[in-house]
Coordinates of C-alpha atoms and ligand atoms in Angstrom, one line a residue:
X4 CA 8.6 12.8 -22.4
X5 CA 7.1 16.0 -24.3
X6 CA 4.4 18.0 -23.5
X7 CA 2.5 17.0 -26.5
X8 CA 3.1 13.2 -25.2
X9 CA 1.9 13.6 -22.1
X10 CA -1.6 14.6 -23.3
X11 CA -2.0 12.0 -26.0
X12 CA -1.2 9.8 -22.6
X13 CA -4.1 11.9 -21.2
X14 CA -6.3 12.0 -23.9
X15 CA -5.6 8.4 -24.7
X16 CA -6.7 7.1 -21.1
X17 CA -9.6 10.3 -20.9
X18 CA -8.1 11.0 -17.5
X19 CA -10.3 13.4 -15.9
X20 CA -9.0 15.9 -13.3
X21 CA -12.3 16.3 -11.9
X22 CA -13.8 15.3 -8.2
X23 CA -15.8 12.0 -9.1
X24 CA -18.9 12.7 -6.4
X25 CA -22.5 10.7 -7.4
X26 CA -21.1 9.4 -10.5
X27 CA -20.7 12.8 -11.8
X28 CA -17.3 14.3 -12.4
X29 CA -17.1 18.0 -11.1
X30 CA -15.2 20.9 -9.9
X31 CA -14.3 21.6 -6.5
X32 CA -16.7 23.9 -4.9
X33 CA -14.5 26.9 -4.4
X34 CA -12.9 26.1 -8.1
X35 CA -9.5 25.2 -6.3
X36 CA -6.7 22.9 -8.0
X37 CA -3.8 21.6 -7.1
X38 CA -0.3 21.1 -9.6
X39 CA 0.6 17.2 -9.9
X40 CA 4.2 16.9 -10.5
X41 CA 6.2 14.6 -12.2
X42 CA 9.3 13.5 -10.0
X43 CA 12.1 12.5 -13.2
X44 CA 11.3 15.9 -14.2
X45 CA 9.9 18.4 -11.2
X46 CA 7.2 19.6 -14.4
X47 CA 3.8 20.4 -13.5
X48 CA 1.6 17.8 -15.6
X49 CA -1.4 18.0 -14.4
X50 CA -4.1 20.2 -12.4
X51 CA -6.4 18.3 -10.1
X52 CA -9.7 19.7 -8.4
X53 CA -8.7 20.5 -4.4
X54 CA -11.6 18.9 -2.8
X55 CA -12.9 21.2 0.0
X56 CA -14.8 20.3 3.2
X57 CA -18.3 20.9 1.3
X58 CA -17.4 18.5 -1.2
X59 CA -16.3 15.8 1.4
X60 CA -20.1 16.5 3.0
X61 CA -21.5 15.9 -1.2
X62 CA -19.2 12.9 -1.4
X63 CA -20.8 11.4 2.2
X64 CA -24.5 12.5 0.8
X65 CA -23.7 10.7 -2.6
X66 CA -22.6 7.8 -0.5
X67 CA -25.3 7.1 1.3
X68 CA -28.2 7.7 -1.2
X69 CA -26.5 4.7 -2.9
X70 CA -25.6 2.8 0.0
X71 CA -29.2 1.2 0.2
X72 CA -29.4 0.1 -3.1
X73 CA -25.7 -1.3 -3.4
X74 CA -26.3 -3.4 -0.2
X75 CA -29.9 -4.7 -1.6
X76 CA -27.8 -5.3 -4.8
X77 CA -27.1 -9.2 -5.3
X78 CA -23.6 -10.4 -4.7
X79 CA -23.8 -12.0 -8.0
X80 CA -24.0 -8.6 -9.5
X81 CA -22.1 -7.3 -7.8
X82 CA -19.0 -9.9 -8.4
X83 CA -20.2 -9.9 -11.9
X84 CA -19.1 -5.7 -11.8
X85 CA -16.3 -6.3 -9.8
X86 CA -15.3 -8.7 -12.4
X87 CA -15.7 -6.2 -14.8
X88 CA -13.4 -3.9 -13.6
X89 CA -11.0 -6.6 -13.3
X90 CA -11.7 -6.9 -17.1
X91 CA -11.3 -3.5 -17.7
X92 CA -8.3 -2.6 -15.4
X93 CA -6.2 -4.8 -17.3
X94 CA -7.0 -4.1 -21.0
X95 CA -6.4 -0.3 -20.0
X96 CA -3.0 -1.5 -17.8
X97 CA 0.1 -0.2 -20.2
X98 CA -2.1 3.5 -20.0
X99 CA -2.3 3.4 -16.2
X100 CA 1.2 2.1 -16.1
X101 CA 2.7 5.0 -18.3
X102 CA 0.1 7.6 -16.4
X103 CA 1.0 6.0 -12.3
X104 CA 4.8 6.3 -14.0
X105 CA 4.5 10.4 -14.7
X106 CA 2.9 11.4 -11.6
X107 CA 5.0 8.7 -8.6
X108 CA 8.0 8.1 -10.9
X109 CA 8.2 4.2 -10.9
X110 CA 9.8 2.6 -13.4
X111 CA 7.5 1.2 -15.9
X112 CA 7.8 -2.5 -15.0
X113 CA 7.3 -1.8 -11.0
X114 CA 4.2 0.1 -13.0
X115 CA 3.4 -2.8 -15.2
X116 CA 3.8 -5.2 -11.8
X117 CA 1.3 -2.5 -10.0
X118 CA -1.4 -2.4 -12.2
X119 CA -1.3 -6.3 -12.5
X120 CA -1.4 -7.0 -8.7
X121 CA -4.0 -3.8 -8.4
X122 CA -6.7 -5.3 -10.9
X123 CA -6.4 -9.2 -9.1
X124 CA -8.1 -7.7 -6.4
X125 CA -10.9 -7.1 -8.6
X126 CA -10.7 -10.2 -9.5
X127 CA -10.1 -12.2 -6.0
X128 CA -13.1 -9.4 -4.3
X129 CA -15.2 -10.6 -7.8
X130 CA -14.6 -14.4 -6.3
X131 CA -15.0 -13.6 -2.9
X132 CA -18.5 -11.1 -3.4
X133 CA -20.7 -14.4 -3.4
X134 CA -18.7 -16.5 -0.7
X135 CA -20.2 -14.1 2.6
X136 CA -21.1 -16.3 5.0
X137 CA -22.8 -16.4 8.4
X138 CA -23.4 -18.8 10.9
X139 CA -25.9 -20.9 12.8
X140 CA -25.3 -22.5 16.1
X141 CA -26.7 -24.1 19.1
X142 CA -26.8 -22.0 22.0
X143 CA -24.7 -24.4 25.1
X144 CA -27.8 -24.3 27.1
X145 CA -29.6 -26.2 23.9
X146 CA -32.4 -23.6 24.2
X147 CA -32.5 -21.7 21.3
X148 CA -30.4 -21.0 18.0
X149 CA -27.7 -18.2 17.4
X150 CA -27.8 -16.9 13.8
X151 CA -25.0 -14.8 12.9
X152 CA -25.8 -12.6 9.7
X153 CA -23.3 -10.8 8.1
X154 CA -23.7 -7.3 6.5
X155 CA -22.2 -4.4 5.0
X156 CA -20.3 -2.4 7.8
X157 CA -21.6 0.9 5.6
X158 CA -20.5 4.0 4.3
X159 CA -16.2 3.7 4.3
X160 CA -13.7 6.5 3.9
X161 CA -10.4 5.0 2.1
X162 CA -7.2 7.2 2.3
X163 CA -4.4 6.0 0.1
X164 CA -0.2 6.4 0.0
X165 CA 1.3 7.6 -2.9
X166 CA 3.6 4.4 -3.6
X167 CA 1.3 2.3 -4.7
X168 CA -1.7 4.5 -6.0
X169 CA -3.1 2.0 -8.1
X170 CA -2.8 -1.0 -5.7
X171 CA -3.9 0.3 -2.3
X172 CA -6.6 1.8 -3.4
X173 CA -8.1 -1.4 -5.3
X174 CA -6.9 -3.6 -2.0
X175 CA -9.7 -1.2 -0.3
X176 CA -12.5 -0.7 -2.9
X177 CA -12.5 -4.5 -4.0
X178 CA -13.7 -6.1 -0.9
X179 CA -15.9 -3.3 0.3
X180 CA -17.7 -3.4 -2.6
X181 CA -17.8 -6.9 -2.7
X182 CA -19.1 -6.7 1.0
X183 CA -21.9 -4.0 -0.2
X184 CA -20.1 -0.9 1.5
X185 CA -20.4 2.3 -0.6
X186 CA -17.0 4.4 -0.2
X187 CA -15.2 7.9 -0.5
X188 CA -11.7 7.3 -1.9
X189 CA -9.3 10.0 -0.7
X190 CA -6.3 9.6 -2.5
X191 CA -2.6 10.8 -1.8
X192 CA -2.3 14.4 -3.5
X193 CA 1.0 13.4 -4.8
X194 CA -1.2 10.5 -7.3
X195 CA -4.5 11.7 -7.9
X196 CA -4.6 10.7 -11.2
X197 CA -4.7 6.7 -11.1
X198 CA -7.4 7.1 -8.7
X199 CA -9.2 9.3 -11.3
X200 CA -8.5 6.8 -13.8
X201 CA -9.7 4.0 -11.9
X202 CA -12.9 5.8 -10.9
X203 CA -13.8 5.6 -14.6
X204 CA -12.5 1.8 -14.7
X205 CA -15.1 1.4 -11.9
X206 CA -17.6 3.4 -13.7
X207 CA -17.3 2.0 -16.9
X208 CA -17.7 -1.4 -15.3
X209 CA -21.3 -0.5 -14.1
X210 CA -20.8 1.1 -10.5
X211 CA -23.7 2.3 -9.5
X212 CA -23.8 6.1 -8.9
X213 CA -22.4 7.2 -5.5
X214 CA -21.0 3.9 -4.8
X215 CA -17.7 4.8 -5.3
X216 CA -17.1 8.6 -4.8
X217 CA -13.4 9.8 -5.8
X218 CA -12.1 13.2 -3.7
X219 CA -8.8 14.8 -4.4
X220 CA -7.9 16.9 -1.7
X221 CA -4.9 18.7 -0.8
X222 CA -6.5 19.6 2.4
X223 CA -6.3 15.9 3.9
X224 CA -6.8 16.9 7.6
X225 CA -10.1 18.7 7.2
X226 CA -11.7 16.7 4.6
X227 CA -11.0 13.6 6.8
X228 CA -12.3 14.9 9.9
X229 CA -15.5 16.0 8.3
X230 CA -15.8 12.9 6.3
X231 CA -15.2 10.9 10.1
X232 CA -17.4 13.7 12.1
X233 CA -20.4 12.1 10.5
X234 CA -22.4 9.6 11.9
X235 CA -23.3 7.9 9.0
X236 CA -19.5 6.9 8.4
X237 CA -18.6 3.6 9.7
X238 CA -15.3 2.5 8.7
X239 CA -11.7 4.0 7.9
X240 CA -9.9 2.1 5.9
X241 CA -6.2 3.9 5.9
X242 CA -2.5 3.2 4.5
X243 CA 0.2 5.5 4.8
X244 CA 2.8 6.4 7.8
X245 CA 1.8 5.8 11.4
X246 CA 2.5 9.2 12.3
X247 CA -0.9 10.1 9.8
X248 CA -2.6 6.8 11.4
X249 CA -2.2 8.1 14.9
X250 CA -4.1 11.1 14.3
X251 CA -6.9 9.3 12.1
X252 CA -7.1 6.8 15.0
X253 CA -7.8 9.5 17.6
X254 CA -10.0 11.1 15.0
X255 CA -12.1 7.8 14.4
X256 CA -13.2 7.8 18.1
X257 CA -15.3 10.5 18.3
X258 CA -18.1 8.8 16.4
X259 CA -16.7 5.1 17.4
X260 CA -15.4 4.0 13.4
X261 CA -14.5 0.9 13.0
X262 CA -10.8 1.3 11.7
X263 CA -8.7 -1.1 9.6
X264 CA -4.4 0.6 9.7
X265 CA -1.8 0.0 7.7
X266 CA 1.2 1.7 8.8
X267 CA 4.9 2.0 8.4
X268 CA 7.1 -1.0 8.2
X269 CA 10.7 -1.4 8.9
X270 CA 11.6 -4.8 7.5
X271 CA 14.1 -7.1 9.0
X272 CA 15.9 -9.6 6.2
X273 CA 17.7 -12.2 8.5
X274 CA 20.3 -14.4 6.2
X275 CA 21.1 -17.4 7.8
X276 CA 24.5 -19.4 7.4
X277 CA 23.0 -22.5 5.7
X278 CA 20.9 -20.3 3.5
X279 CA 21.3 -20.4 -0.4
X280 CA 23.4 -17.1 -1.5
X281 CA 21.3 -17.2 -4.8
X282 CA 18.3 -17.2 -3.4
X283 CA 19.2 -14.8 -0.7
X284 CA 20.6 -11.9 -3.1
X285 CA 17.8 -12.4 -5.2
X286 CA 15.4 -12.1 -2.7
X287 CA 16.9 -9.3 -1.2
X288 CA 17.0 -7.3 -4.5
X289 CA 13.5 -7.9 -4.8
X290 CA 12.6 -7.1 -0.8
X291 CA 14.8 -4.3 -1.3
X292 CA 14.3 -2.6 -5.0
X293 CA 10.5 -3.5 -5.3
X294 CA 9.3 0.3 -6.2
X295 CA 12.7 1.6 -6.1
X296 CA 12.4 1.1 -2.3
X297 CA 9.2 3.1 -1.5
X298 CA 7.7 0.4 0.1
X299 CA 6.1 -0.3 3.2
X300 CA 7.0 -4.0 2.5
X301 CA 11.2 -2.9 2.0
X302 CA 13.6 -4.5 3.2
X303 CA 15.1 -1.9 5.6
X304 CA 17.3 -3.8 7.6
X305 CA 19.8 -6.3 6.6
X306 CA 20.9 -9.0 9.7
X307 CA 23.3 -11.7 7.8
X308 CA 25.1 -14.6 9.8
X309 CA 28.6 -13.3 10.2
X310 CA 30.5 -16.5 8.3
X311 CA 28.6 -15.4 5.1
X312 CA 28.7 -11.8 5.7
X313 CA 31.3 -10.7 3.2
X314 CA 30.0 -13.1 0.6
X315 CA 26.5 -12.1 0.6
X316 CA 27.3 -8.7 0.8
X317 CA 29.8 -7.8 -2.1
X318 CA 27.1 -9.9 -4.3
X319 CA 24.7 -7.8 -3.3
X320 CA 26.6 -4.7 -3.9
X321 CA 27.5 -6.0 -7.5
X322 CA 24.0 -6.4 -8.4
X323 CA 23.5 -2.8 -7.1
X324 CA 25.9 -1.5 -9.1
X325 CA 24.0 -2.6 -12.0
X326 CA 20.9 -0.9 -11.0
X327 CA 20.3 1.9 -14.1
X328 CA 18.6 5.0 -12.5
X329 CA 16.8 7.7 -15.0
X330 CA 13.3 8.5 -15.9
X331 CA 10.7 6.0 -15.4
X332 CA 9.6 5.6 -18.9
X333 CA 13.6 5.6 -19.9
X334 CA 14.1 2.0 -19.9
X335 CA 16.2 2.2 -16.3
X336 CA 15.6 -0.1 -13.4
X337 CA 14.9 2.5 -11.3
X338 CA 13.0 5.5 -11.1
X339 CA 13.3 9.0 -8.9
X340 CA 11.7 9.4 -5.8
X341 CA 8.5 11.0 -5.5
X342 CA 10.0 14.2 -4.3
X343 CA 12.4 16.3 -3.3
X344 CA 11.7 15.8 0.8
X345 CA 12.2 11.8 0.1
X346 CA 15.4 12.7 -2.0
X347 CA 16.7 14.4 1.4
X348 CA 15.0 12.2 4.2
X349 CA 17.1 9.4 3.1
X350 CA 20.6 11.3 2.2
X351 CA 20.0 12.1 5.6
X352 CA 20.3 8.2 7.1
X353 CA 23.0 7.5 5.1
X354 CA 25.2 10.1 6.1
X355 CA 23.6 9.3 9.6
X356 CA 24.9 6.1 9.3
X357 CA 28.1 7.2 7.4
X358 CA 28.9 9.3 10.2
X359 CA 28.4 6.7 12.8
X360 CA 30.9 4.0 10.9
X361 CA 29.3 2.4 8.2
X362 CA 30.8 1.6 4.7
X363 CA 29.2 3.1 1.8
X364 CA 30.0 0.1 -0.8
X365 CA 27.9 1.4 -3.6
X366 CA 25.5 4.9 -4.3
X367 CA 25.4 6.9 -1.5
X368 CA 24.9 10.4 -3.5
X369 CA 21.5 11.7 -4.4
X370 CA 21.7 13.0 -8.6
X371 CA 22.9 16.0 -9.3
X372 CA 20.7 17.0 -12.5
X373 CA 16.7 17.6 -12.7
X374 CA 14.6 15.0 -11.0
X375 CA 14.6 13.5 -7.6
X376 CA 17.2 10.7 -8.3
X377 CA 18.7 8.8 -5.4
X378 CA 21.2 5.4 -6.6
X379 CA 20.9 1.8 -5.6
X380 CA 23.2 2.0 -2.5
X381 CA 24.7 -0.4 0.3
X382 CA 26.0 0.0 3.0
X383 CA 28.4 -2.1 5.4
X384 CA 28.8 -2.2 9.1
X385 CA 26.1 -0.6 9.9
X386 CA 26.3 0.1 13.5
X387 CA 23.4 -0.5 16.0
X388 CA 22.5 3.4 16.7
X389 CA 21.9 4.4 13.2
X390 CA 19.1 6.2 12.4
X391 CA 18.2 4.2 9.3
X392 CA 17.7 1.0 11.8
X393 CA 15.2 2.0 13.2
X394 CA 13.6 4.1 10.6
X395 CA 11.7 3.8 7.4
X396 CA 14.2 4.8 4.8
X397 CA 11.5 4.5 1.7
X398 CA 14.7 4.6 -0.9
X399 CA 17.1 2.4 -2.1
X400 CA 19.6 2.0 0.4
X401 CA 20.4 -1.7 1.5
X402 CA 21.9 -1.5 5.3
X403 CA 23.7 -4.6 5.7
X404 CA 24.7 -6.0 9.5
X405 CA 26.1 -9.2 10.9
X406 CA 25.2 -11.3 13.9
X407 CA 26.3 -14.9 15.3
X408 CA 23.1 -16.8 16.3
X409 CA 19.7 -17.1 15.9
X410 CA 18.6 -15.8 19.0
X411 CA 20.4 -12.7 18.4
X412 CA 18.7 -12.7 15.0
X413 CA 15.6 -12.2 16.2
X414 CA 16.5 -10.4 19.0
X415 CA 17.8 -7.7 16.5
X416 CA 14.8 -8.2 14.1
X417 CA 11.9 -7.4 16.7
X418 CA 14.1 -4.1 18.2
X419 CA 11.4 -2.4 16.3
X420 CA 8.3 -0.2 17.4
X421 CA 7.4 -1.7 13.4
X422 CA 5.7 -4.9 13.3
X423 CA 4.7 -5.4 8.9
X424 CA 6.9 -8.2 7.4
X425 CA 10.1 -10.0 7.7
X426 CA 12.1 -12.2 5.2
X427 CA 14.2 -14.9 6.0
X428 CA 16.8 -16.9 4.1
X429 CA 17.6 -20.9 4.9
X430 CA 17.6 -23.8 3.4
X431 CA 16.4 -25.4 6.5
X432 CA 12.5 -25.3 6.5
X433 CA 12.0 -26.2 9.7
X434 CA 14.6 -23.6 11.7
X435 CA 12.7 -21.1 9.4
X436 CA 9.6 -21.5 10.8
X437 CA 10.8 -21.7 14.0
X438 CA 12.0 -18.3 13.2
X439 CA 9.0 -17.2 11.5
X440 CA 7.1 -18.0 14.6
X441 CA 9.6 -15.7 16.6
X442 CA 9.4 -12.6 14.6
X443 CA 7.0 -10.0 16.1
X444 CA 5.4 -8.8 12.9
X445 CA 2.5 -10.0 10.6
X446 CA 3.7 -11.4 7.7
X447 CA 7.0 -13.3 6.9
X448 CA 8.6 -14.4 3.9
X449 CA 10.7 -17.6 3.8
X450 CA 13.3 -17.7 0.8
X451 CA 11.1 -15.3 -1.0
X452 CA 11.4 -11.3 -0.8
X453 CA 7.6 -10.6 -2.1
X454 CA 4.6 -11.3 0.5
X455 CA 2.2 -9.7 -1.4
X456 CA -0.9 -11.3 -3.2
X457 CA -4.3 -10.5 -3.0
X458 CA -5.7 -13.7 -1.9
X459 CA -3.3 -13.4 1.4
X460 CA -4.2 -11.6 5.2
X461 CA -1.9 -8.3 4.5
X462 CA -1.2 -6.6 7.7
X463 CA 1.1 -5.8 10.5
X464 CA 1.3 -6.0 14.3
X465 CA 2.6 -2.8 16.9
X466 CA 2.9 0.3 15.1
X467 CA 2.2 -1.2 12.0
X468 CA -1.5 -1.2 12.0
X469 CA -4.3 -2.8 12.4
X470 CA -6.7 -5.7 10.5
X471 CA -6.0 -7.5 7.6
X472 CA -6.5 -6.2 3.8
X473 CA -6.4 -8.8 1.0
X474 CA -7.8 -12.8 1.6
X475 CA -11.4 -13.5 3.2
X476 CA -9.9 -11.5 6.0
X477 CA -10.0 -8.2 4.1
X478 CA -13.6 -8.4 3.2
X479 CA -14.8 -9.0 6.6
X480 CA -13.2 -5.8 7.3
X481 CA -16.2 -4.2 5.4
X482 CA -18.9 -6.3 7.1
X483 CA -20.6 -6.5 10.7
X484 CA -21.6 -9.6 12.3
X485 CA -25.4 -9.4 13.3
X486 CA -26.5 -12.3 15.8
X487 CA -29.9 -13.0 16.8
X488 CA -30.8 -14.9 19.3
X489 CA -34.3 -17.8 17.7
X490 CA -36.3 -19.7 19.0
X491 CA -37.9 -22.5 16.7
Ligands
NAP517 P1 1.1 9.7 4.6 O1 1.8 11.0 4.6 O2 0.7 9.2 5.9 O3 -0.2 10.0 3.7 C1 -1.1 8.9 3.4 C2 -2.4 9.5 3.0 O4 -2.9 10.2 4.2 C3 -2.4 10.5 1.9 O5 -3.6 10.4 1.2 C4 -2.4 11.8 2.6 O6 -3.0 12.9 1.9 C5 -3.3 11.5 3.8 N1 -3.1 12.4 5.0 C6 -1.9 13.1 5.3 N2 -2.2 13.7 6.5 C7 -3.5 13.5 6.8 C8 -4.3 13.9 7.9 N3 -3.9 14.7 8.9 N4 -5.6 13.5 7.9 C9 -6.0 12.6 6.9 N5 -5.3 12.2 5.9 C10 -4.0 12.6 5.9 O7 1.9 8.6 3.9 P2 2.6 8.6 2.5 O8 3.8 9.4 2.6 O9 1.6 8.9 1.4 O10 2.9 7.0 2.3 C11 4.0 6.4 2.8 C12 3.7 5.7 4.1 O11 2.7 4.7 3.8 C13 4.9 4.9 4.6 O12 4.9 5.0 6.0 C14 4.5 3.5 4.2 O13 5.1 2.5 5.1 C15 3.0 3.5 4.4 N6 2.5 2.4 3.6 C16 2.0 1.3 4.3 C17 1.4 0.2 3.6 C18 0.9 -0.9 4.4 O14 0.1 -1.7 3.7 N7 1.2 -1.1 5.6 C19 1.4 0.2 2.2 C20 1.9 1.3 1.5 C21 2.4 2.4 2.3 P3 -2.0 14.0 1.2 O15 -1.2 13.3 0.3 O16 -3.0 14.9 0.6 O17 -1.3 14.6 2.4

C-alpha cells in the first residue's frame, strides 16, 4: 500500500495519534512519540503520543472525576451507549479492519473476523448492563435478612496484547462499563491505533468524559505501576504473556487490586481414532491458522491416535501448502508476523525441534524479502523434548505427535505449566466429555477449533490466568458484592 493510501485510510477513519485522557485528545506531556510499524513492510506509518508517568496520574484523575457520575448513570443508559458503540463499531468495521491490518499485519479477513467478534461485546455487555443482580436471603439462624448489592468494583486499568487489539480490548471495556467501572486502557505499543480508533467509537457513542481514558505508552512498566500505586485503582484487568502477568500480579499487591489474568496458552489438539478426518483437519486449520497463529487460543500441540496418524497428518500438510502468505491487504491467507523478534522466536522451535528429529513436511523457512513472513508449516515426529512442546510458538507451525490411548492422551495434553483451551476430535460425544472433564485447562472445544464468543466464560487455569472475561462471568469481574446484614 502507498503512502498516499495509508492516509486516506487515516483520514477516512480520523484516527487520532493523540492520548485520549478526560475525553480530550492530547499530547504526551514531555511531547514524546513513538514509530508504529507496519510488519508486511517494516515502514513507519504512524507516530503515537508516548504516554509518560504524569499522564498515567491525568488519566487516573480523569477517571475518577467521572467515576461517580458513570456509576449513578442508569444501566439503561448505559446499555443504550454500549449499544451504540456496538452500532458504530460495525458500520466503521472494513476501516478498523484495513487500519488493525497495517499496524499487526493480519490478513484482512482474520481483521474482518476481529472487528466482528470485538463489537459483539458491545453488544452482549449492552444486554448484560441491565441484568446485574443481587441477592436476598434468609440468614440460617431465621433472624435477620442478608442482602447482597452489587456494585461497580471502580476505577480499572486494562492492558491489552497486540494480536487481537481490537478484541481484547472491547472483551475489557464492554462489561466494565456495563458494570459502571470507569477505565484507563493501556494498549500494546505495537497497536495503538485500533485502540485510538475505538476510543472515538466509544466517544462518538456518548461516553461520558473520563469514562474511558485511552494511554499509549511505550514505557509499559512505569506507567502501570503508577497507574496500580494509587489507591483509588481497584481492578487490573490484563492479557498478554504470563511472564508480563507475573510482574503485574506482584505489582497489584501493594495496594490489594483485585486482578482478572489472561495469560499464555499452549493448546493441546488430541485427535482421536473414531474421530471424523474432515472435521478434524478443518478444525485444526482453524485452531491452528486463526490470526496466522498469534493466538493465545492456537493450537500448539498436535496429539493424534497413532492408527490415523499418517492420514490426518499429510491432509493437514496439504491444506498447508495451500496457505498464500504476503501482505495483509494482498488477498493472501496469511499475514507476516508482528515483528521481527516473532519471525525469529519461532525459526527458533523449529529448528529446535528439527534438530531433535522431527520432519519438516511443509514451510519451515522464514521469507527472505521485506516483511516479517514466516509459512504455514508442519511438522512430523515431533519428539517429547522439543522446545515448541512446551512453548508458545505464536506462528504457524502445526507440531504433529502420535499416542496409543486415551490415558496417555491426556496425560500428554496436561504436561503443561499452560492451562487456556484444548480441542478434541471424536465422533463419540460421550468419550469426549469424558475427556473434556480430564483436561486441566479452562475451556475445551469438542469437534470444533474456535472457543471464542462473547457470551461464553473465557479463561484459563495454572499459568494461564485468572477469572473469566466474556459471559455474566466477565462483568462480575467489574463489580463487588456488598452484603448487609437487615433486620425487618
Ligand atoms: P506482553 O508482552 O505480555 O504485552 C502485553 C501488554 O502488556 C502490552 O500492552 C505491553 O505493553 C504490556 N506490558 C509489557 N511489559 C509490561 C510491564 N512490565 N508492565 C506493564 N505492562 C507491560 O504480551 P504480547 O506479546 O503483547 O501478547 C502476546 C501474549 O498475550 C501471549 O502470551 C498470548 O498468549 C497472550 N494472550 C492471551 C490471551 C488470553 O485471553 N489468555 C489473549 C491474547 C493474548 P508494550 O507493548 O508497550 O510493551
Amino acid at each position: 500500500m502507498t503512502q498516499a493510501m495509508l492516509e486516506d485510510l487515516v483520514e477516512g477513519l480520523r484516527v487520532p495519534t493523540d492520548l485520549f485522557v478526560g475525553g480530550r485528545w492530547v499530547a504526551a506531556e514531555d511531547g514524546g512519540r513513538f514509530a508504529v510499524v507496519d510488519p508486511a513492510t517494516g515502514e513507519e506509518i504512524a507516530h503515537v503520543a508516548n504516554g509518560t508517568v504524569e499522564d498515567a496520574r491525568r488519566c487516573v484523575d480523569a477517571a475518577d472525576a467521572a467515576a461517580a457520575g458513570w456509576a449513578a448513570t442508569s444501566p439503561r443508559r448505559r446499555s443504550e451507549i454500549l449499544r451504540r458503540a456496538f452500532e458504530l463499531m460495525t458500520e466503521r468495521g472494513e476501516q478498523i479492519a484495513e487500519l488493525m491490518v497495517r499496524e499487526n499485519g493480519k490478513a484482512l479477513p482474520d481483521a474482518r473476523g476481529e472487528v466482528a467478534y470485538a463489537a459483539e461485546f458491545f453488544r452482549w455487555y449492552a444486554e448484560e448492563a441491565v441484568r446485574v443482580s443481587g441477592d436476598l436471603r434468609t440468614a440460617p439462624s431465621g433472624a435477620n435478612r442478608i442482602v447482597v448489592l452489587r456494585q461497580p468494583i471502580g476505577i480499572s486499568l486494562l492492558i491489552t496484547p497486540w494480536n487481537f487489539p481490537a478484541a481484547m480490548a472491547t472483551r475489557k471495556i464492554g462489561p466494565a462499563l456495563a458494570a459502571g467501572c470507569t477505565v484507563i486502557l493501556k494498549p500494546a505499543s505495537e497497536t495503538p491505533l485500533t485502540a485510538l480508533a475505538l476510543a472515538e467509537v466509544l466517544a462518538d457513542a456518548g461516553v461520558p468524559d473520563g469514562v474511558v481514558n485511552v494511554l499509549p505508552s511505550r514505557r509499559s512498566g512505569a506507567v502501570a505501576q503508577a497507574v496500580l500505586a494509587d489507591p483509588r485503582v481497584r481492578k487490573l484487568s490484563f492479557t498478554g504473556s504470563t511472564e508480563v502477568g507475573r510482574t503485574l500480579l506482584q505489582l497489584a499487591a501493594d495496594q490489594v487490586v483485585s486482578c482478572s489474568m489472561e495469560l499464555g496458552g499452549n493448546a493441546p489438539l488430541v485427535v482421536l481414532e473414531d474421530a471424523d478426518l474432515d472435521v478434524a483437519v478443518d478444525g485444526a486449520m482453524v485452531a491452528k491458522m486463526r490470526n496466522g497463529g498469534e493466538a493465545c487460543t492456537a493450537a500448539n500441540r498436535m496429539y493424534v491416535h497413532r492408527s490415523v496418524a499418517t492420514e490426518f497428518t499429510e491432509r493437514l500438510a496439504r491444506r498447508m501448502a495451500d496457505v498464500t502468505t504476503g501482505p495483509g491487504l494482498s488477498g493472501a491467507a496469511l499475514g507476516p508476523l508482528v515483528n521481527a523478534d516473532a519471525v525469529q522466536k519461532v525459526h527458533e522451535l523449529v529448528e529446535d525441534a528439527a534438530a531433535r528429529g522431527a520432519r519438516v513436511l511443509v514451510g519451515g523457512r522464514p521469507g527472505d524479502g521485506q516483511g516479517f513472513f514466516y509459512p504455514a508449516t508442519v511438522l512430523a515426529d515431533v519428539p517429547t523434548g522439543a522446545r515448541i512442546l512446551q512453548e508458545e510458538i505464536f506462528g504457524p507451525v502445526a507440531p504433529v505427535v502420535t499416542f496409543d490411548d486415551d490415558d496417555e492422551a491426556v496425560r500428554l495434553a496436561n504436561d503443561t505449566e499452560y492451562g487456556l483451551v484444548a480441542y478434541v476430535f471424536t465422533r463419540d460425544l460421550a468419550r469426549g466429555l469424558r475427556l473434556a472433564e480430564a483436561l486441566d485447562c479452562g475451556m475445551v472445544g469438542l469437534n470444533r477449533g474456535v472457543v471464542s464468543d462473547p457470551a461464553a466464560p473465557f479463561g484459563g487455569t495454572k499459568q494461564s490466568g485468572i477469572g473469566r472475561e466474556g459471559g455474566h462471568e466477565g462483568l462480575l469481574e467489574y463489580t463487588e458484592s456488598k452484603y448487609v446484614a437487615v433486620d425487618w
